[in-house]
Short mmCIF file of C-alpha atoms and ligand atoms in Angstrom, two decimals:
data_model
loop_
_atom_site.label_atom_id
_atom_site.label_comp_id
_atom_site.label_asym_id
_atom_site.label_seq_id
_atom_site.Cartn_x
_atom_site.Cartn_y
_atom_site.Cartn_z
CA MET U 63 8.35 -7.52 12.68
CA ALA U 64 6.88 -4.54 10.84
CA PHE U 65 6.87 -0.71 12.12
CA ILE U 66 3.50 -0.01 13.48
CA LEU U 67 2.12 2.92 12.16
CA ASP U 68 0.69 4.32 15.34
CA GLY U 69 -2.38 6.56 14.80
CA LYS U 70 -3.16 6.83 18.23
CA ARG U 71 0.33 8.76 19.17
CA ILE U 72 0.33 10.54 15.99
CA SER U 73 -3.48 11.95 16.17
CA MET U 74 -2.75 13.05 19.74
CA GLU U 75 0.41 14.98 18.55
CA ILE U 76 -1.85 16.52 16.08
CA LYS U 77 -4.53 17.28 18.69
CA ASP U 78 -1.84 18.90 21.00
CA GLU U 79 -0.91 21.27 18.18
CA LEU U 80 -4.27 22.26 17.36
CA LYS U 81 -4.70 22.58 21.11
CA GLU U 82 -2.04 25.44 21.05
CA LYS U 83 -2.88 27.09 17.87
CA ALA U 84 -6.64 27.15 19.06
CA ALA U 85 -5.60 28.89 22.48
CA LEU U 86 -3.53 31.57 20.52
CA LEU U 87 -6.27 32.17 18.10
CA LYS U 88 -8.54 32.76 21.40
CA GLU U 89 -6.03 34.87 23.11
CA ARG U 90 -6.73 37.16 19.90
CA GLY U 91 -9.98 36.73 20.40
CA ILE U 92 -10.65 34.84 17.34
CA GLU U 93 -13.35 31.76 18.25
CA GLY U 94 -15.60 29.57 16.58
CA ALA U 95 -17.81 26.70 16.77
CA LEU U 96 -18.53 23.28 15.38
CA ALA U 97 -22.06 22.21 14.80
CA VAL U 98 -22.46 18.56 14.72
CA ILE U 99 -25.82 17.16 13.83
CA GLN U 100 -27.12 13.74 14.60
CA VAL U 101 -30.82 12.57 12.99
CA GLY U 102 -32.21 9.47 14.90
CA ALA U 103 -30.08 7.50 17.48
CA ASP U 104 -28.26 5.11 15.67
CA PRO U 105 -25.50 3.31 18.24
CA ALA U 106 -22.37 3.72 16.01
CA SER U 107 -23.43 7.44 14.96
CA THR U 108 -23.84 7.97 18.77
CA VAL U 109 -20.68 6.88 19.54
CA TYR U 110 -18.69 9.02 16.49
CA VAL U 111 -20.60 12.06 17.47
CA ARG U 112 -19.69 11.74 21.38
CA ASN U 113 -15.98 11.34 19.91
CA LYS U 114 -16.11 14.46 17.71
CA LYS U 115 -17.47 16.33 21.03
CA ASN U 116 -14.67 15.11 22.99
CA ALA U 117 -12.09 15.98 20.61
CA CYS U 118 -13.57 19.88 20.62
CA ALA U 119 -13.32 19.55 24.16
CA TYR U 120 -9.90 18.50 24.56
CA ILE U 121 -8.76 21.08 21.95
CA GLY U 122 -10.71 23.83 23.38
CA ILE U 123 -12.99 24.93 20.60
CA GLU U 124 -17.10 24.70 21.30
CA SER U 125 -19.12 22.13 19.90
CA GLN U 126 -22.79 22.64 19.55
CA ALA U 127 -24.86 19.17 19.43
CA TYR U 128 -28.06 19.40 17.26
CA GLU U 129 -29.60 15.71 18.46
CA LEU U 130 -32.59 15.51 16.07
CA PRO U 131 -35.26 12.95 16.41
CA GLU U 132 -35.67 10.07 13.47
CA GLN U 133 -38.82 11.26 11.87
CA THR U 134 -37.22 14.73 11.66
CA SER U 135 -38.43 16.01 8.09
CA GLN U 136 -35.59 17.03 5.38
CA GLU U 137 -36.82 20.48 5.03
CA GLU U 138 -36.26 20.92 8.60
CA LEU U 139 -32.83 19.61 8.72
CA LEU U 140 -32.41 21.73 5.42
CA ALA U 141 -33.64 24.56 7.47
CA LEU U 142 -31.44 24.27 10.47
CA ILE U 143 -28.33 23.71 8.41
CA GLU U 144 -29.22 27.00 6.21
CA ARG U 145 -29.55 28.58 10.11
CA LEU U 146 -26.25 27.37 10.76
CA ASN U 147 -24.61 28.52 7.84
CA GLN U 148 -25.91 32.07 8.41
CA GLU U 149 -24.37 32.09 11.90
CA PRO U 150 -20.86 33.72 12.02
CA ARG U 151 -19.75 31.73 15.09
CA VAL U 152 -20.35 28.24 13.56
CA ARG U 153 -16.99 27.78 11.44
CA GLY U 154 -17.98 23.94 11.01
CA ILE U 155 -21.07 22.02 10.12
CA LEU U 156 -20.69 18.49 10.25
CA VAL U 157 -23.85 16.18 9.69
CA GLN U 158 -23.14 12.34 10.88
CA LEU U 159 -24.17 9.48 8.23
CA PRO U 160 -25.93 7.76 7.46
CA LEU U 161 -29.05 9.63 8.02
CA PRO U 162 -32.73 8.00 7.76
CA LYS U 163 -33.56 6.80 4.31
CA HIS U 164 -36.37 9.46 3.73
CA ILE U 165 -33.57 12.03 3.99
CA ASP U 166 -31.75 12.65 0.66
CA GLU U 167 -28.09 12.76 1.72
CA GLU U 168 -26.97 14.40 -1.70
CA ALA U 169 -29.32 17.18 -1.04
CA VAL U 170 -28.13 17.60 2.77
CA LEU U 171 -24.27 17.62 2.10
CA LEU U 172 -24.82 20.22 -0.89
CA ALA U 173 -26.65 22.46 1.62
CA ILE U 174 -24.30 22.84 3.75
CA SER U 175 -21.75 26.15 3.16
CA PRO U 176 -18.33 24.95 1.38
CA GLU U 177 -16.82 27.33 3.75
CA LYS U 178 -18.07 25.47 6.98
CA ASP U 179 -17.77 21.97 4.99
CA VAL U 180 -15.45 20.48 7.46
CA ASP U 181 -15.92 16.93 6.51
CA GLY U 182 -14.62 17.98 3.23
CA PHE U 183 -18.05 16.13 1.21
CA HIS U 184 -19.57 18.97 -0.59
CA PRO U 185 -18.72 18.81 -4.23
CA GLN U 186 -17.05 21.96 -4.42
CA SER U 187 -14.62 20.90 -1.76
CA VAL U 188 -14.23 17.69 -3.78
CA GLY U 189 -13.77 19.75 -6.91
CA ALA U 190 -10.79 21.88 -4.94
CA MET U 191 -8.95 18.63 -3.96
CA VAL U 192 -9.15 17.13 -7.51
CA ILE U 193 -7.58 20.55 -9.24
CA GLY U 194 -5.21 20.90 -6.03
CA LYS U 195 -7.04 24.30 -4.73
CA ASP U 196 -7.82 25.29 -1.48
CA GLY U 197 -10.97 23.71 0.56
CA PHE U 198 -11.29 21.33 3.18
CA LEU U 199 -9.82 17.76 2.79
CA PRO U 200 -12.00 14.47 3.34
CA CYS U 201 -10.68 13.60 7.23
CA THR U 202 -10.01 10.00 6.81
CA PRO U 203 -7.86 10.12 3.41
CA ALA U 204 -6.12 13.46 5.02
CA GLY U 205 -5.61 11.31 8.14
CA VAL U 206 -3.87 8.53 6.37
CA ILE U 207 -1.42 10.86 4.55
CA GLN U 208 -0.73 12.29 7.83
CA LEU U 209 0.13 9.02 9.21
CA LEU U 210 1.95 8.23 6.66
CA LYS U 211 4.21 11.39 6.47
CA ARG U 212 4.62 11.62 10.37
CA SER U 213 5.84 7.91 10.20
CA GLY U 214 8.57 8.96 7.84
CA ILE U 215 7.24 6.48 5.12
CA ALA U 216 8.30 7.84 1.70
CA ILE U 217 5.25 8.45 -0.78
CA ALA U 218 6.56 9.66 -3.91
CA GLY U 219 7.14 7.63 -6.56
CA LYS U 220 6.15 4.63 -5.13
CA HIS U 221 3.19 2.42 -6.41
CA CYS U 222 0.10 2.69 -4.60
CA VAL U 223 -2.88 0.63 -4.75
CA VAL U 224 -6.34 1.52 -3.19
CA ILE U 225 -8.89 -1.05 -2.93
CA GLY U 226 -11.90 0.63 -2.92
CA ARG U 227 -13.53 3.49 -4.58
CA SER U 228 -16.20 5.19 -2.27
CA ASN U 229 -16.92 8.70 -2.40
CA ILE U 230 -15.54 9.31 1.33
CA VAL U 231 -12.76 6.98 1.11
CA GLY U 232 -11.19 5.31 -1.78
CA LYS U 233 -11.50 7.99 -4.35
CA PRO U 234 -10.18 11.03 -2.22
CA MET U 235 -7.86 8.81 -0.74
CA SER U 236 -6.19 7.91 -4.33
CA LEU U 237 -6.20 11.39 -5.26
CA LEU U 238 -3.92 12.50 -2.32
CA MET U 239 -1.73 9.93 -3.07
CA LEU U 240 -1.18 11.46 -6.59
CA ARG U 241 -0.67 14.66 -5.20
CA GLU U 242 1.99 13.06 -2.93
CA ASN U 243 3.29 11.92 -6.25
CA ALA U 244 2.73 8.09 -5.79
CA THR U 245 1.70 6.20 -8.86
CA VAL U 246 -1.63 4.93 -7.75
CA THR U 247 -4.09 2.30 -8.90
CA ILE U 248 -7.43 2.16 -7.80
CA ALA U 249 -9.11 -1.45 -7.11
CA HIS U 250 -12.68 -2.28 -6.60
CA SER U 251 -15.19 -5.02 -6.50
CA LYS U 252 -14.60 -5.42 -10.64
CA THR U 253 -11.00 -5.68 -10.54
CA ALA U 254 -9.36 -8.57 -12.41
CA ASP U 255 -7.24 -10.57 -10.17
CA LEU U 256 -7.08 -8.56 -7.20
CA LYS U 257 -4.57 -10.57 -5.34
CA ALA U 258 -1.56 -10.50 -8.21
CA LEU U 259 -2.28 -6.46 -8.34
CA CYS U 260 -2.02 -6.16 -4.93
CA LYS U 261 1.31 -7.95 -4.86
CA THR U 262 2.63 -5.22 -6.53
CA ALA U 263 1.91 -2.57 -4.34
CA ASP U 264 4.48 -0.79 -2.65
CA ILE U 265 1.98 0.95 -0.68
CA LEU U 266 -1.37 -0.89 -0.20
CA ILE U 267 -4.48 1.21 1.14
CA VAL U 268 -7.51 -1.56 1.95
CA ALA U 269 -10.71 0.53 2.38
CA ILE U 270 -12.98 -2.54 1.24
CA GLY U 271 -15.65 -2.70 3.76
CA ARG U 272 -14.96 -6.41 4.58
CA PRO U 273 -13.57 -7.76 7.66
CA GLN U 274 -10.04 -9.04 7.49
CA PHE U 275 -10.53 -10.01 3.84
CA VAL U 276 -6.82 -9.10 2.70
CA THR U 277 -4.34 -11.92 3.52
CA ALA U 278 -0.74 -12.47 3.35
CA GLU U 279 -1.49 -13.43 -0.26
CA TYR U 280 -2.26 -9.89 -1.39
CA VAL U 281 0.89 -8.53 -0.06
CA LYS U 282 4.33 -8.14 -1.33
CA GLU U 283 7.59 -8.46 1.42
CA GLY U 284 8.28 -5.14 2.60
CA ALA U 285 4.98 -3.39 1.55
CA VAL U 286 3.16 -0.71 3.75
CA VAL U 287 -0.14 -1.51 4.71
CA VAL U 288 -2.74 1.01 5.62
CA ASP U 289 -6.04 -0.45 7.00
CA VAL U 290 -8.89 1.96 6.82
CA GLY U 291 -11.58 -0.88 7.83
CA ILE U 292 -13.39 -0.92 10.88
CA HIS U 293 -15.78 -3.81 12.20
CA ARG U 294 -16.61 -5.90 15.16
CA ASN U 295 -15.50 -9.76 14.80
CA PRO U 296 -17.85 -12.39 16.49
CA ASP U 297 -16.29 -11.83 19.70
CA ASN U 298 -17.27 -8.17 19.41
CA LYS U 299 -13.70 -6.94 19.16
CA LEU U 300 -12.56 -4.42 16.63
CA CYS U 301 -10.88 -5.70 13.41
CA GLY U 302 -10.10 -4.02 10.35
CA ASP U 303 -10.13 -5.23 6.33
CA VAL U 304 -6.82 -6.63 6.80
CA LYS U 305 -5.83 -10.02 8.75
CA PHE U 306 -3.51 -8.29 10.76
CA ASP U 307 -1.75 -11.47 12.09
CA GLU U 308 -0.92 -12.92 8.94
CA VAL U 309 0.06 -9.81 7.00
CA GLU U 310 2.23 -8.14 9.85
CA PRO U 311 5.26 -10.47 9.36
CA LEU U 312 5.31 -9.52 5.51
CA ALA U 313 4.89 -5.96 5.95
CA SER U 314 7.70 -3.18 6.36
CA ALA U 315 5.06 -0.94 8.26
CA ILE U 316 1.09 -1.71 9.03
CA THR U 317 -1.57 0.14 10.93
CA PRO U 318 -3.14 -1.76 13.82
CA VAL U 319 -7.37 -1.71 14.50
CA PRO U 320 -7.94 0.04 16.43
CA GLY U 321 -5.41 2.64 17.04
CA GLY U 322 -4.25 3.08 13.29
CA VAL U 323 -6.40 5.17 10.74
CA GLY U 324 -9.63 5.53 13.29
CA PRO U 325 -8.09 8.22 15.55
CA MET U 326 -6.29 10.16 12.69
CA THR U 327 -9.95 10.68 11.18
CA ILE U 328 -10.84 12.72 14.06
CA ALA U 329 -7.66 14.63 14.40
CA MET U 330 -7.88 15.93 10.60
CA LEU U 331 -11.57 16.89 11.54
CA MET U 332 -10.04 19.03 14.43
CA HIS U 333 -7.45 20.22 11.89
CA ASN U 334 -10.35 21.45 9.24
CA CYS U 335 -12.21 22.89 12.26
CA VAL U 336 -9.32 25.01 13.55
CA GLU U 337 -7.94 26.06 9.86
CA SER U 338 -11.96 27.31 9.48
CA ILE U 339 -11.56 29.59 12.83
CA GLU U 340 -8.18 30.50 11.70
CA LYS U 341 -10.00 32.27 8.68
CA LEU U 342 -12.04 34.40 10.62
CA GLU U 343 -8.99 36.25 11.18
CA GLY U 344 -7.95 36.89 7.55
P1 LIG K 570 -17.99 1.39 0.66
O1 LIG K 570 -18.54 2.51 0.58
O2 LIG K 570 -18.70 -0.07 1.09
O3 LIG K 570 -16.77 0.96 -0.36
C1 LIG K 570 -15.96 -0.36 -0.41
C2 LIG K 570 -15.17 -0.28 -1.72
O4 LIG K 570 -14.61 -1.46 -1.90
C3 LIG K 570 -16.17 -0.65 -3.12
O5 LIG K 570 -15.45 0.59 -3.84
C4 LIG K 570 -16.29 -1.64 -3.70
O6 LIG K 570 -15.92 -1.80 -4.69
C5 LIG K 570 -14.89 -2.22 -2.88
N1 LIG K 570 -14.76 -3.47 -2.88
C6 LIG K 570 -16.19 -4.36 -2.04
N2 LIG K 570 -15.88 -5.54 -2.29
C7 LIG K 570 -14.58 -5.48 -2.95
C8 LIG K 570 -13.86 -6.82 -3.44
N3 LIG K 570 -14.32 -8.15 -2.97
N4 LIG K 570 -12.63 -6.65 -3.98
C9 LIG K 570 -12.32 -5.50 -4.56
N5 LIG K 570 -13.22 -4.38 -4.09
C10 LIG K 570 -14.07 -4.58 -3.36
O7 LIG K 570 -16.85 1.53 2.17
P2 LIG K 570 -16.14 2.67 2.42
O8 LIG K 570 -17.22 3.92 2.90
O9 LIG K 570 -15.34 3.32 1.50
O10 LIG K 570 -15.23 2.38 3.59
C11 LIG K 570 -14.65 1.36 3.76
C12 LIG K 570 -14.39 0.72 5.19
O11 LIG K 570 -13.42 2.02 5.68
C13 LIG K 570 -15.37 0.08 6.10
O12 LIG K 570 -15.19 -0.67 6.49
C14 LIG K 570 -15.50 1.47 6.89
O13 LIG K 570 -16.28 1.31 8.05
C15 LIG K 570 -14.12 2.04 6.93
N6 LIG K 570 -14.11 3.46 7.52
C16 LIG K 570 -13.21 3.93 8.38
C17 LIG K 570 -12.87 4.93 8.89
C18 LIG K 570 -12.39 5.34 9.72
O14 LIG K 570 -12.10 6.71 10.15
N7 LIG K 570 -11.22 4.59 9.91
C19 LIG K 570 -13.91 6.27 7.92
C20 LIG K 570 -14.81 5.81 6.91
C21 LIG K 570 -14.88 4.43 6.74
P3 LIG K 570 -17.20 -1.18 -6.00
O15 LIG K 570 -17.17 0.24 -5.97
O16 LIG K 570 -17.29 -1.85 -7.36
O17 LIG K 570 -18.54 -1.72 -5.02
#
């Protein structure tokens, strides 16, 4: 039976550490807020935004909600971001994606000051990550690293295959595994013989966005399997990119969905917010 990489437990551990840190900062008069902007009322986004607000409340940092109508213009959104960039109390700005089609996502992400870019999506944050300089790390990949490390999984020297090369998951995930001294291969939709490649992985990280795509045929016996995917199956239950029941008996460790990578993402967002507040001291 595989060891379960328990994101629910480890994310709580991280949030409790952050709660303590935020309280100590508050005692010294150092406080700040996370501004969360949602444009439109996409139901999934509403759930994500609510979870972020709840996490802020748990940790004891202020969250400011900006719920804008679907027809908000790009100019209006950029003006709000500019105002929040100038607002000293706001230490993090998060724009919930996806944005309505008439708004250029790239222009919006570029407008957020890198100092407040707690999602780690600004090109300056991405560049800093690539060359190993200080900057906010994107929350989902950083959460996977914490999940592995805090579960005692050795990364250095291991062959890691990451399936997916998106800017928010696959690419940064690969870079962070490289930073941890794994030997990394990035697979994508044009990869030849994906199954054979995945079978060579000591650590297989799946961020493909296809429900239960990865079956036992993709997994080497004893591999560590991390499932970043999140979907609803026809019974309305959450599932990942990995066929858990089939893969679990083969793996040495595996993330469940839900309760694996998902909660780690929010914990790392909170980590970035507290880090940003801490910088006020310096
Ligand atoms: P994405 O932008 O759709 O990227 C998917 C990647 O998978 C692409 O690079 C694509 O390759 C590759 N791919 C698609 N089909 C493939 C195939 N048949 N064989 C090999 N590679 C294939 O998705 P994403 O934003 O990275 O998200 C991935 C998954 O993670 C989704 O299920 C998403 O919901 C989930 N997610 C979860 C969290 C969390 O907190 N747990 C956070 C973010 C995302 P090409 O580049 O060649 O098209």
